[in-house]
């Protein structure tokens, strides 16, 4: 989008039939309430944006997307199936969080003081951490109570970094906290849940933008070689941006792209008969294996639910995982005062999507290359991706920032 807006004619090589990468959508044929079949569009993973994703939201606006139509925005919320209730108020920062913390349920006063202490300590330190520190070590050094670590910080660490706290980089976690909960703008900590499949938002709008700017999209084209020139599969171009997962970029570009450790994500999609779940539910599930529940209502009244299992290498077998997650959802319904047995009559379908290398493992001291790491050898070849050099973990925002940086440096090089 950035290069096309600058007047370049852009050709996108997409290995898959659908555009979007980790933000793509796919069709799911599943039983309907009347016993027939309905088509449901799901994402290859559940996504959550936050108000601090300024470049992502700016891109959405640039492409003509209307946030109110595409996302449901809500103040920071941390409500669980075990009685935790933490909801930011409508006040300005930081009072929106302080009021939410004061009114929180499921946390003792020692827990609340513990949460506040971490925020104050990190702000006084400029949101900087000691080199090599893990999130678990940061929380221990900040004297966070066991309950706060288990019920608040650990789930937020897994959600933001997709890396267990004992391995996760404290500096990246601090950067996320700084720009969300630590921001001077209350809206920065807002949560934005897609109201539509994400593939219908950013990828679709970006494709339309490219085509309006005389771009070309070649789907189902797996690039096999990039050579000096530069050429892509022997076809000459003025410049190239390799916007791939790290392991795929390494296949094309060699050892200048480091071999980064990865973490997996599993997303369990479930379709339920009408009237069982609330239309828009965002719930933390404390006991695992599922961690977060998202729901939205389809046009025929059925409820589409997704259960997210981050750093999913620890998950169990498929049948056992589905049954465990259904038990967790029964706990959610009981907590909401609507106890329901989720039997075959109410569960219309289940689909498990497992991405074995969904993100890089965001660990301390990880050497992530900058977008121009190849320019000594190939001055007009850039890399892009959420795994390139950044203080952020693997998020949509870091991917967008990386793409913008690669485009601007490539434009300058040309």
mmCIF file of C-alpha atoms in Angstrom, residues 34 36 47 155 266 320:
data_model
loop_
_atom_site.group_PDB
_atom_site.id
_atom_site.type_symbol
_atom_site.label_atom_id
_atom_site.label_comp_id
_atom_site.label_asym_id
_atom_site.label_seq_id
_atom_site.Cartn_x
_atom_site.Cartn_y
_atom_site.Cartn_z
ATOM 1 C CA UNK A 34 -32.380 -26.861 10.838
ATOM 2 C CA UNK A 36 -28.825 -28.470 6.794
ATOM 3 C CA UNK A 47 -7.219 -11.498 16.440
ATOM 4 C CA UNK A 155 -2.480 -14.223 30.742
ATOM 5 C CA UNK A 266 -4.193 -23.303 18.345
ATOM 6 C CA UNK A 320 -9.337 -34.220 24.503
#
